[in-house]
Tab-separated table of C-alpha atoms in Angstrom:
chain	number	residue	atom	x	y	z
A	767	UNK	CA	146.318	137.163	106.215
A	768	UNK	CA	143.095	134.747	106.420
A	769	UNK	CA	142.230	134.441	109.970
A	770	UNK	CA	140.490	131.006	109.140
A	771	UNK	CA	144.006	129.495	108.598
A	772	UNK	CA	145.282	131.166	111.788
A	773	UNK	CA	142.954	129.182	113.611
A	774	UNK	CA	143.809	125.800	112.636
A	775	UNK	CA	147.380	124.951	111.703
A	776	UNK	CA	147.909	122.805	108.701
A	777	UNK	CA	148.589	119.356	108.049
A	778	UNK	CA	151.546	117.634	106.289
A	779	UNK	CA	149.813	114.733	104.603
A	780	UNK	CA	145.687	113.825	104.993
A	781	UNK	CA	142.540	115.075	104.159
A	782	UNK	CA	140.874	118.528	105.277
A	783	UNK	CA	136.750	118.474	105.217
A	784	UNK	CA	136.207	122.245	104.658
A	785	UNK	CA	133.415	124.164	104.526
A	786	UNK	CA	131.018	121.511	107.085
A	787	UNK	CA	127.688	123.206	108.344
A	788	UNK	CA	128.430	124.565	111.205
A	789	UNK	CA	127.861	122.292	114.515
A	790	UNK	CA	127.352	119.059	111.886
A	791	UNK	CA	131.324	118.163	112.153
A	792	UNK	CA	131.088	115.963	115.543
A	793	UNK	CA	128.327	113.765	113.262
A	794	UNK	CA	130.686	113.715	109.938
A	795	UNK	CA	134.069	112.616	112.997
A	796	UNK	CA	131.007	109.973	113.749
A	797	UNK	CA	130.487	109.019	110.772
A	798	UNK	CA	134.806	108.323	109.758
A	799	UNK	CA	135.309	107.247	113.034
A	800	UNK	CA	138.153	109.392	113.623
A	801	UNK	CA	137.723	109.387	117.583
A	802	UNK	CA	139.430	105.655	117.675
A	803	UNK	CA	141.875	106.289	115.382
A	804	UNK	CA	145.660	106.766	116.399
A	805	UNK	CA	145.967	110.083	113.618
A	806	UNK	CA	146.277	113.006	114.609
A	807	UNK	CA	143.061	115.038	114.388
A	808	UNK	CA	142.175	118.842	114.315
A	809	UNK	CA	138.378	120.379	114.713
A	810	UNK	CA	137.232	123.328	114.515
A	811	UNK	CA	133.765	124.196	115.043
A	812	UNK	CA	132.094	127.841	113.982
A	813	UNK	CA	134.668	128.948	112.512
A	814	UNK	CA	134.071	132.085	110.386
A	815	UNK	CA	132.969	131.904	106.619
A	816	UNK	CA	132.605	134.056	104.181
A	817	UNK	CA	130.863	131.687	102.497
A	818	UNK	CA	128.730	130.104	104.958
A	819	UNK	CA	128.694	132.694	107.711
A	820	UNK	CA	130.210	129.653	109.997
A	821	UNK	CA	131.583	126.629	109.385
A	822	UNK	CA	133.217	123.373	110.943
A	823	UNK	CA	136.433	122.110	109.685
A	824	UNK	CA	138.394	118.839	109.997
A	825	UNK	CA	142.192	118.022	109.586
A	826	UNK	CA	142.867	114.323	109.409
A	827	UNK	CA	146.658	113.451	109.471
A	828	UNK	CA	147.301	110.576	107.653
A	829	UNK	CA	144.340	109.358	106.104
A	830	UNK	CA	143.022	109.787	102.833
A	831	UNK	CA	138.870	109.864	103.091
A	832	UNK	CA	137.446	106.945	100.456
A	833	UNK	CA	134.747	108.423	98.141
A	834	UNK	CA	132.132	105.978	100.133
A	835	UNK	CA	133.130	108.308	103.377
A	836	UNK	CA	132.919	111.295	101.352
A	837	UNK	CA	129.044	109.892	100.300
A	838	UNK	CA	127.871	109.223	103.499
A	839	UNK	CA	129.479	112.798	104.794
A	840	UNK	CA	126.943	114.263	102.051
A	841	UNK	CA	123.826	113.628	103.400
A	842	UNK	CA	124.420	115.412	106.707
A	843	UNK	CA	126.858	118.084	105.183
A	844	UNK	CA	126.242	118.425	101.400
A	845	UNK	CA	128.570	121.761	101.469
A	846	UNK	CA	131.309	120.099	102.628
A	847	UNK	CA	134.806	120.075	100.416
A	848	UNK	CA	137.611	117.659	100.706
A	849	UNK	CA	141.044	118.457	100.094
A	850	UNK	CA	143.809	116.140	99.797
A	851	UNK	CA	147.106	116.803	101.238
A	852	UNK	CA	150.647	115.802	100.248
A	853	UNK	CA	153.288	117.045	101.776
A	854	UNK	CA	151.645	120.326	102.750
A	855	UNK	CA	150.758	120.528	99.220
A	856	UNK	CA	147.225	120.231	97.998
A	857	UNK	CA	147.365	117.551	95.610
A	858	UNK	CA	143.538	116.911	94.719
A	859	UNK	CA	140.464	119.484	95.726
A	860	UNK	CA	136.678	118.127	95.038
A	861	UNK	CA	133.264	119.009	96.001
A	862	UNK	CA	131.143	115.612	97.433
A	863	UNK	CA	128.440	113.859	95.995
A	864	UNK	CA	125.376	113.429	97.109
A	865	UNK	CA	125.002	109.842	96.556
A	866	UNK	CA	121.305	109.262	94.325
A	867	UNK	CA	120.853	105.385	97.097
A	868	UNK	CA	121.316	104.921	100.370
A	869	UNK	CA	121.623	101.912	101.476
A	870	UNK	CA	121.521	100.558	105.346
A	871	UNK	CA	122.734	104.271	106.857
A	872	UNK	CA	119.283	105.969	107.448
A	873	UNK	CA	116.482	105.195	110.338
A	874	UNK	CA	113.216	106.148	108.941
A	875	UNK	CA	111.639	108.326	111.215
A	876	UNK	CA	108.123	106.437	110.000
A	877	UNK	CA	107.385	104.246	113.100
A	878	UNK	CA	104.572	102.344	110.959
A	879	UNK	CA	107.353	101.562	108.148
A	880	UNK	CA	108.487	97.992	108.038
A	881	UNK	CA	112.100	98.995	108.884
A	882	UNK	CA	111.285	99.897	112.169
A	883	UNK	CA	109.480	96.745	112.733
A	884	UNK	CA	110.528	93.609	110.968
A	885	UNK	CA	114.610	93.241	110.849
A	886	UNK	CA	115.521	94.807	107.136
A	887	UNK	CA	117.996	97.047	105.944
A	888	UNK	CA	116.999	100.523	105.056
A	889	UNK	CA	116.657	102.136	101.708
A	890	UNK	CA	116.672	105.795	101.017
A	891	UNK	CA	116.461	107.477	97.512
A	892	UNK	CA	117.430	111.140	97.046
A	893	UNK	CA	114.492	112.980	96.599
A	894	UNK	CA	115.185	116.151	96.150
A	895	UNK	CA	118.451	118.516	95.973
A	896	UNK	CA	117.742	121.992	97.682
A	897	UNK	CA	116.632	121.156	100.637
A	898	UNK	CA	117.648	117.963	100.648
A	899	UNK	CA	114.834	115.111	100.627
A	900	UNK	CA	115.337	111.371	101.155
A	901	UNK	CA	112.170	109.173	100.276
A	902	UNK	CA	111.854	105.424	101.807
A	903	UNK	CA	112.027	102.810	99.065
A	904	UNK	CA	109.457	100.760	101.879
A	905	UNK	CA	107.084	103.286	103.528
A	906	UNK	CA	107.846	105.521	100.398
A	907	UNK	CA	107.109	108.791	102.842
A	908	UNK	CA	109.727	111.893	101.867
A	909	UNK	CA	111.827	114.047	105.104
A	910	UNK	CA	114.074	116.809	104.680
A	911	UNK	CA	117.603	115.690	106.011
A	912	UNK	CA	117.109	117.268	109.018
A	913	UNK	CA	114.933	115.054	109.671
A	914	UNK	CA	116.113	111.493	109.739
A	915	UNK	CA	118.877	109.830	112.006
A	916	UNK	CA	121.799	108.344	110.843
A	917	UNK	CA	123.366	104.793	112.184
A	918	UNK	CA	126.750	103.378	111.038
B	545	UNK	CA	104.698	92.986	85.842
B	546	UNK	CA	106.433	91.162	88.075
B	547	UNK	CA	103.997	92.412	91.272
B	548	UNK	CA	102.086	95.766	92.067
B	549	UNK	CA	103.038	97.052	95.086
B	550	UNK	CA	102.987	100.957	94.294
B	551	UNK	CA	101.420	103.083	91.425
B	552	UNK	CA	104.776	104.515	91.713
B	553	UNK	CA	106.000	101.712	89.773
B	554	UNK	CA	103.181	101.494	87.224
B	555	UNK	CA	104.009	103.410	83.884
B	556	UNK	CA	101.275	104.757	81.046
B	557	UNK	CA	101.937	102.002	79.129
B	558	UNK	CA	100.709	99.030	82.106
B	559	UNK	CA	98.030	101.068	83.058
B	560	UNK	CA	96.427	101.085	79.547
B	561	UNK	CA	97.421	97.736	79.267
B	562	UNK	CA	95.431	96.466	82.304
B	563	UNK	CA	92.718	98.377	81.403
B	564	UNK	CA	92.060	97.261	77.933
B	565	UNK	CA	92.351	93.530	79.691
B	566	UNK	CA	89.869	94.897	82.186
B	567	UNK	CA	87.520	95.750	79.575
B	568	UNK	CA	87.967	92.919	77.771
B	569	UNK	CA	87.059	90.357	80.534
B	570	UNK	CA	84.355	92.471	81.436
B	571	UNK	CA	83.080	92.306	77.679
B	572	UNK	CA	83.984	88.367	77.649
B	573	UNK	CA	86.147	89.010	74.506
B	574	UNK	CA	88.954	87.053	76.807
B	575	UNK	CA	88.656	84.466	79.120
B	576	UNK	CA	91.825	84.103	81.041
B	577	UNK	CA	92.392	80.607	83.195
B	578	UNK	CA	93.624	80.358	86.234
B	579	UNK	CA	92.540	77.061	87.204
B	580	UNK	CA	95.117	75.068	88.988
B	581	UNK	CA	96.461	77.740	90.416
B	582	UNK	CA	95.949	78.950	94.563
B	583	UNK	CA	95.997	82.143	95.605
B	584	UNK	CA	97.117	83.318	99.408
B	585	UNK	CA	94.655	86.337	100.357
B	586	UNK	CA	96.046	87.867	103.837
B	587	UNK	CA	94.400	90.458	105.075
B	588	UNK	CA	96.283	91.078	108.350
B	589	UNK	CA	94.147	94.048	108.656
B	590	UNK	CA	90.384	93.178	108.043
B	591	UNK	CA	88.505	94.509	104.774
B	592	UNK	CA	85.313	93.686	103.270
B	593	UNK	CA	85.078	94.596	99.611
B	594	UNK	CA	88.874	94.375	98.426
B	595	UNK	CA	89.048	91.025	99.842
B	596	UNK	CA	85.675	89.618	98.682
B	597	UNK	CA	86.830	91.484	95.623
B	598	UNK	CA	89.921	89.754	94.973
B	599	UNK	CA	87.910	86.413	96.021
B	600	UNK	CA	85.874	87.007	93.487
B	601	UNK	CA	87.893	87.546	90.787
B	602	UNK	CA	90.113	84.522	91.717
B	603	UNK	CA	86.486	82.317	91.609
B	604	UNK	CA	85.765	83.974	88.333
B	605	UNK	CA	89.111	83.300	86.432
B	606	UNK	CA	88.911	79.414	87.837
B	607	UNK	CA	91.617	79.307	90.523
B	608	UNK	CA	91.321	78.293	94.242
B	609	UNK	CA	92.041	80.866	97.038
B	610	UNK	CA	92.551	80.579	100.539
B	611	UNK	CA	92.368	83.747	102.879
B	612	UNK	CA	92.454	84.997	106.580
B	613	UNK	CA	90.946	88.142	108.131
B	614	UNK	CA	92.535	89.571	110.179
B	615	UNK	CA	95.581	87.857	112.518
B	616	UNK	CA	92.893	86.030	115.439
B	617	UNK	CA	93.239	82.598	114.192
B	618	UNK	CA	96.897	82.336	113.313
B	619	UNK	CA	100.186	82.229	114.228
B	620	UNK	CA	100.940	86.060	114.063
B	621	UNK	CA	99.298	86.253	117.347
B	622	UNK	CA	101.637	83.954	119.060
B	623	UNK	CA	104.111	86.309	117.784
B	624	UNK	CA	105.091	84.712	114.239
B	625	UNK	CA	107.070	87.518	112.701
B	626	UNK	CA	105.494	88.937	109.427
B	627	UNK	CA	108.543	87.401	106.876
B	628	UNK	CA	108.341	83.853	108.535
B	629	UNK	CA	103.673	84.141	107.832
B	630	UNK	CA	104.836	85.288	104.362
B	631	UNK	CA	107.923	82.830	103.603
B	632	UNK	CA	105.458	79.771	105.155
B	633	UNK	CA	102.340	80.895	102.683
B	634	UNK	CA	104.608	81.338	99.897
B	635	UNK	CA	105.554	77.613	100.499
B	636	UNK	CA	101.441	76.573	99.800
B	637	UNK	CA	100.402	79.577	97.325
B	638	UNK	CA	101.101	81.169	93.383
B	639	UNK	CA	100.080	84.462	94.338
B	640	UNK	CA	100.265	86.962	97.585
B	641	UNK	CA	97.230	89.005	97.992
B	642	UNK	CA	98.238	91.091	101.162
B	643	UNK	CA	96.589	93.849	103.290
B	644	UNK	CA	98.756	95.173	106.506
B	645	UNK	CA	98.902	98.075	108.541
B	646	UNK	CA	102.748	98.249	108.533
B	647	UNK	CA	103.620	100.808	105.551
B	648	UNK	CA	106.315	99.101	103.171
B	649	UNK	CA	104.958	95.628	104.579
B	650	UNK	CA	104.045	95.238	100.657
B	651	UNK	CA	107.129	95.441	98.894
B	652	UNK	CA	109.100	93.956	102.002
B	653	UNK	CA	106.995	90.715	100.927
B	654	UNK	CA	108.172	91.067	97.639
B	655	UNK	CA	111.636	91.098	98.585
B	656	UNK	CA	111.201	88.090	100.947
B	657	UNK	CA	109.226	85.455	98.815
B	658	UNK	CA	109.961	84.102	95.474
B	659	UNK	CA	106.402	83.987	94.321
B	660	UNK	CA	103.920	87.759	93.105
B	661	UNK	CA	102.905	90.009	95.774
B	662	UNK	CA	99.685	92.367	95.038
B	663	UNK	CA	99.658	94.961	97.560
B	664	UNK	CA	96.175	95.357	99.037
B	665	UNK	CA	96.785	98.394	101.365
B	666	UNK	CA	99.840	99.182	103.301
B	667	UNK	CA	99.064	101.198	106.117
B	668	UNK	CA	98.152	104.993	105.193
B	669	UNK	CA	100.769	104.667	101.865
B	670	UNK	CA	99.420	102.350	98.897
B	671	UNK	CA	96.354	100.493	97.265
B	672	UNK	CA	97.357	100.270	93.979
B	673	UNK	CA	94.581	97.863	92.828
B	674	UNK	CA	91.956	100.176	93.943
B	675	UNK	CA	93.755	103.053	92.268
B	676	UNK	CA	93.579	100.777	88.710
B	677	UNK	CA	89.511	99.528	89.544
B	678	UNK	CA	89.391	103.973	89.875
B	679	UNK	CA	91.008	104.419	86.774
B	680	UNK	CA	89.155	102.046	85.041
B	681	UNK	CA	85.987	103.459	86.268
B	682	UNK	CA	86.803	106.928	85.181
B	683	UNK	CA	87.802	105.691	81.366
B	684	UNK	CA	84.300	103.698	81.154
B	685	UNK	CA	82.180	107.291	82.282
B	686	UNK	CA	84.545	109.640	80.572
B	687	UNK	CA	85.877	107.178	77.719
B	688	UNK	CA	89.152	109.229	78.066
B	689	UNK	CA	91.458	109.304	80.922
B	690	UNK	CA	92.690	112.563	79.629
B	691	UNK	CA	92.788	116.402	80.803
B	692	UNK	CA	90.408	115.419	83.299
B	693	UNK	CA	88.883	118.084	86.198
B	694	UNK	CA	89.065	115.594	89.384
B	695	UNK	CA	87.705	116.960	92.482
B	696	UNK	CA	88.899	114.871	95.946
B	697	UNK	CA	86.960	115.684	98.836
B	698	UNK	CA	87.073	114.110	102.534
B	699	UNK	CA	90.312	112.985	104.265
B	700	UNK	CA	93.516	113.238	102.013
B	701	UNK	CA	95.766	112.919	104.233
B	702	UNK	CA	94.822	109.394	105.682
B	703	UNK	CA	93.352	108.057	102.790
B	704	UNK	CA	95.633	105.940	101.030
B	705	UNK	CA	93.224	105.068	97.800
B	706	UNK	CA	93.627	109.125	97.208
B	707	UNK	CA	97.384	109.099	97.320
B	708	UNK	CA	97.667	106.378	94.700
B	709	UNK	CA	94.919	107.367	92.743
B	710	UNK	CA	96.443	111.123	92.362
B	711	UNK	CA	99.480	109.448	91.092
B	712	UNK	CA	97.984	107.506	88.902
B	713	UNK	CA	95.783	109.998	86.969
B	714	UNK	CA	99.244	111.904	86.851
B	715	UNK	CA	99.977	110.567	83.628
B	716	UNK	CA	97.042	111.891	82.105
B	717	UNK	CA	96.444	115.913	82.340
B	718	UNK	CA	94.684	116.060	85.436
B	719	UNK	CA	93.528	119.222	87.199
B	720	UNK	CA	92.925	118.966	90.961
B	721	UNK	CA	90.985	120.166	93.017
B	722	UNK	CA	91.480	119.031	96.862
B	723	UNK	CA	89.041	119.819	99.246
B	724	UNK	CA	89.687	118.397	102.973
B	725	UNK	CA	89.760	119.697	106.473
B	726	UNK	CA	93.243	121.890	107.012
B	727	UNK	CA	94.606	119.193	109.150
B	728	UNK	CA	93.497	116.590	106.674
B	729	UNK	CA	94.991	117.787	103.781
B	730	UNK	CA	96.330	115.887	101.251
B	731	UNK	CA	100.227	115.030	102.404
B	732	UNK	CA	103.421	117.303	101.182
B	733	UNK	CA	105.232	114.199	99.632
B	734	UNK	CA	101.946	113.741	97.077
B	735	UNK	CA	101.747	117.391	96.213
B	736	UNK	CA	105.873	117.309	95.533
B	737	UNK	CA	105.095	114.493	93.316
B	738	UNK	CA	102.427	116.512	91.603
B	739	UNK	CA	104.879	119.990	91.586
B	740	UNK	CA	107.249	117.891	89.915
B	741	UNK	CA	105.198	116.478	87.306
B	742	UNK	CA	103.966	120.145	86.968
B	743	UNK	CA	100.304	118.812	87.713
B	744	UNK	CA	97.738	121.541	88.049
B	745	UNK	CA	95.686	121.465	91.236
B	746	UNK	CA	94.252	123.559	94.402
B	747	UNK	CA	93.504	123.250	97.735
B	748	UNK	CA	90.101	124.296	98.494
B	749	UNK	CA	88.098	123.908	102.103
B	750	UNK	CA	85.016	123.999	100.152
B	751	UNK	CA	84.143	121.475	97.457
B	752	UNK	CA	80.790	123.446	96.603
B	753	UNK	CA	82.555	126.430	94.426
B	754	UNK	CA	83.949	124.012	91.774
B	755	UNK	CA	81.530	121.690	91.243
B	756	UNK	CA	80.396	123.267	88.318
B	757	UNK	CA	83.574	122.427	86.580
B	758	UNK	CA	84.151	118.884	87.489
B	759	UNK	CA	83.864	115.428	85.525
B	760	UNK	CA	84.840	113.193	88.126
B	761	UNK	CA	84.103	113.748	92.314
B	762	UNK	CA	85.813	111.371	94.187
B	763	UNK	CA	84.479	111.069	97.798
B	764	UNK	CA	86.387	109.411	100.866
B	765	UNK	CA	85.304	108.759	104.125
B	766	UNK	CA	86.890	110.189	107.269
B	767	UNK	CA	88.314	106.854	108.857
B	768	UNK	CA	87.626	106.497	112.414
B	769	UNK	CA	90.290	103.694	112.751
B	770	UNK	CA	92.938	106.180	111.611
B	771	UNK	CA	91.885	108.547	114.568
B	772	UNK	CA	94.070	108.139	117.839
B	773	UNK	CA	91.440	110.135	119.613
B	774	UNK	CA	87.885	109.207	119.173
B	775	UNK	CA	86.914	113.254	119.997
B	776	UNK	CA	89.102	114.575	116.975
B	777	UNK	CA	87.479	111.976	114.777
B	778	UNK	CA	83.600	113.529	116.035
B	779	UNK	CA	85.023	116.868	114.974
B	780	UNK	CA	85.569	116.651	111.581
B	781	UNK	CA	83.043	113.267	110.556
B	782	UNK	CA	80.122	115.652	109.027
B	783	UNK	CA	83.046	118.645	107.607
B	784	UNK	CA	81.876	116.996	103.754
B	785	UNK	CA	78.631	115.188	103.240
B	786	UNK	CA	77.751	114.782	99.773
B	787	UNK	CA	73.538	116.078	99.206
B	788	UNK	CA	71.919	115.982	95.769
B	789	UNK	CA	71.710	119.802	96.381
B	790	UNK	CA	75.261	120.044	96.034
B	791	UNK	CA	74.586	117.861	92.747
B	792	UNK	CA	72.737	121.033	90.787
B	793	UNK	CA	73.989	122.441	87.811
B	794	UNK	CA	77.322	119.938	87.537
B	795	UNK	CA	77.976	118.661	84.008
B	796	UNK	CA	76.105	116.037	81.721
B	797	UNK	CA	79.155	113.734	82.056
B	798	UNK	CA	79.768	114.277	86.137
B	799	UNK	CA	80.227	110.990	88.221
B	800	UNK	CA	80.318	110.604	91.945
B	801	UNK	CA	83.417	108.242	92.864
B	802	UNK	CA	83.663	106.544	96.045
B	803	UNK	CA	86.049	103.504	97.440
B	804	UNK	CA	83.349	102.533	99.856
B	805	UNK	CA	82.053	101.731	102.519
B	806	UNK	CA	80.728	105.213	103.337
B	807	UNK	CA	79.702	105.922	106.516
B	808	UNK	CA	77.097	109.292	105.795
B	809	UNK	CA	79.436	111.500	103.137
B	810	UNK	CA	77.196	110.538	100.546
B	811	UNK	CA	73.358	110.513	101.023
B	812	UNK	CA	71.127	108.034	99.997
B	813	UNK	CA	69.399	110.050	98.175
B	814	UNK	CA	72.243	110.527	95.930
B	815	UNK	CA	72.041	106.987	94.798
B	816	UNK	CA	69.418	107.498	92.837
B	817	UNK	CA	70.720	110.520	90.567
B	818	UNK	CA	72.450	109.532	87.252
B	819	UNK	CA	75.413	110.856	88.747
B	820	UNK	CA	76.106	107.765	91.038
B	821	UNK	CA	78.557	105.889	90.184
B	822	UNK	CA	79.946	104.238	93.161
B	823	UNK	CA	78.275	100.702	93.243
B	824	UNK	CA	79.664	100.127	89.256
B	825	UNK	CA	82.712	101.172	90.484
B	826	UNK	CA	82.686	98.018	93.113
B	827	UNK	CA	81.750	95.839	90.182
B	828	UNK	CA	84.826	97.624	88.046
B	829	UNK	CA	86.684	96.528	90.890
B	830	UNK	CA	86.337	92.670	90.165
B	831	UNK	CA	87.392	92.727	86.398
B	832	UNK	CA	90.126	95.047	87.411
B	833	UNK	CA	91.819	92.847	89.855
B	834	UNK	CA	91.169	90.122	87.320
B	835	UNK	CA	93.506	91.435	84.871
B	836	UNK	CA	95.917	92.407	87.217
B	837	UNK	CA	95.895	88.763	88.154
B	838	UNK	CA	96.112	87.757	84.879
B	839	UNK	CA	98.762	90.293	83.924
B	840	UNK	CA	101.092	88.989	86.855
B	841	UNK	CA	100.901	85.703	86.694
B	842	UNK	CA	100.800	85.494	83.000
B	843	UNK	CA	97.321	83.556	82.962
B	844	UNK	CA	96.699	82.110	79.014
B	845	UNK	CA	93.537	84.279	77.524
């Protein structure tokens, strides 16, 4: 029997993020806003892998993540799979997509850039795949993932 | 060409374009007007040739110009925010000439007024004019812009007219060779560009073992202003000074490159060898701009 599924019961209907870089799963229950939400909610953080060594998880009961969510879930945890559950059945499976623009969700960690100082929307473009880079449309200087903060 | 805020956004085809128009105002086979129109030259951050540059060519195609230097005498200082100064000149002027210290300040213009923004330096990122005056200097010594060997000495990092200027000659062939202090190097985000373009080019401390091979040396100066710290700035000022020494045994068609001002990179006595190049390069500079003015706001020629 898979100890991974031992560890986190199942839902009935929802999503289940799979397969989220370990420790990144608080940021991606940020990013949905799950913690004000009446569903009922399962995490589980380093959980074994034998794919990823460790992993975070997280059961959503009820809710059906929008491919927008599943976008801006991505950038922090590009791994990350999203399974769709009906009836304890799983009715639609799918990798995420690193979206190519990203608008309004990164802070550039440039203090000199002009979206730290004057009030304008960010702009990201992906700029690169593995690692992941993100290049300023303004300031046009590239970071690793790692490196930026995210605001929702 | 709507603006030029980035050689990022400058393809092959615009930069032969603007050069041919560069050569032909220089040669007076064209005489674009501008007359009747105003140009808005802000340099929030003070600068002495772009902006007598640009001032120039303005005076030369026939339109009027109106400028600042630096933010003393205006409203900035009473703490105008930077889109209501731009949104207020754009009300008075046909063209944005604008230098800032903010990176992205530029192409945040852009978005903000409904009239052409050239970008005149934005912080350490862009100055795409002087990247185009660069190119166009390079063409007229090497009459090809083609599978040259550049060599980029001084600070790489900092220096913004590098960072465009690397992109720019992108499209052509290039081999590199960058020679800077470590902690001057030129910056990871310009050598991904290059890796991804599958550019050829090296980082070397010292400029002296490929000098042989060069065409083109292109010489920056170690910019106190960008130094937090006046002691790390003493440190590295002397690392690469430019001697006729150094000059022996490069090729017939070698020029010395140099945005200007220098401080003591290049010495004087360098001037005088047929390998100079730097004070045509200002005067490139004016026809340059001229066509990039003409290009963007569509002057008649």
């Amino acid at each position: 029997m898979n100890k991974e599924k031992l560890k986190v019961d199942p839902i009935k209907n929802g999503t289940v993020i799979d397969h989220i870089i370990a420790g990144k799963a608080l940021q991606v229950a940020e990013i949905l806003n799950i913690g004000n939400s009446d569903n009922e909610i399962m995490l589980g953080l380093n959980l074994l892998s034998r794919k990823m060594g460790k992993k975070d998880i997280i059961k959503i009961e009820n809710r059906e993540i929008t491919k927008q969510e599943a976008n801006s879930i991505a950038l922090i945890s590009p791994t990350a799979t999203l399974i769709i559950i009906n009836e304890y059945k799983v009715i639609k499976k799918f990798g995420i997509v690193i979206p190519k623009k990203i608008k309004n969700h990164i802070v550039c960690p440039n203090s000199n850039c002009i979206t730290n100082i004057e009030q304008v929307k960010t702009k990201f473009e992906l700029a690169g795949n593995n690692p992941i880079e993100v290049r300023c449309f303004y300031c046009e200087k590239k970071y690793y993932i790692e490196e930026v903060k995210f605001s929702f | 060409m709507k603006n030029l805020i980035s050689m990022r956004d400058v393809n092959t085809q615009d930069i032969l374009k603007l050069i041919d128009l560069a050569e032909k105002i220089e040669t007076k086979k064209c005489k674009p007007d501008m007359s009747g129109k105003l140009a808005a030259l802000l340099f929030f951050e003070p600068s002495t040739r772009t902006h007598f540059s640009f001032e120039t060519a303005v005076k030369k195609l026939g339109g009027n110009s109106f400028s600042m230097s630096g933010t003393g005498s205006t409203s900035v200082k009473k703490g105008e925010t930077l889109s209501d100064t731009l949104m207020t000149i754009s009300m008075y002027a046909d063209i944005i000439v604008m230098r800032h210290v903010i990176e992205g300040s530029a192409r945040f213009a852009s978005e903000i007024v409904n009239i052409p923004v050239i970008n005149a330096g934005d912080g350490t990122n862009q100055h795409p004019s002087q990247a185009m005056l660069d190119l166009y200097s390079i063409k007229k010594t090497q009459n090809t812009l083609s599978n040259l060997t550049v060599g980029m000495v001084g600070d790489l990092r900092l220096g913004r007219t590098v960072h465009s200027l690397a992109q720019a000659l992108s499209d052509f062939n290039p081999t590199f060779y960058f020679a800077s202090p470590k902690h001057l190097q030129m910056p990871k985000y310009i050598k991904d560009d290059l890796d991804e373009r599958n550019i050829k080019y090296e980082e070397i401390e010292d400029i002296k073992e490929v000098m042989s091979e060069l065409d083109i040396m292109y010489v920056t100066r170690i910019q106190k202003e960008r130094f937090a710290v006046l002691e790390d700035y003493e440190k590295v000022k002397d690392s690469y000074i430019i001697t006729k020494k150094l000059l022996e045994g490069v090729k017939s068609n070698f020029k010395v490159l140099h945005p200007l001002p220098r401080v003591n990179e290049i010495t004087k006595e360098v001037d005088d060898t047929e390998f100079a190049y730097y004070f045509q390069q200002a005067r490139n500079g004016v026809f340059m701009r001229q066509a990039i003015i003409t290009e963007i706001l569509k002057l008649k020629y």
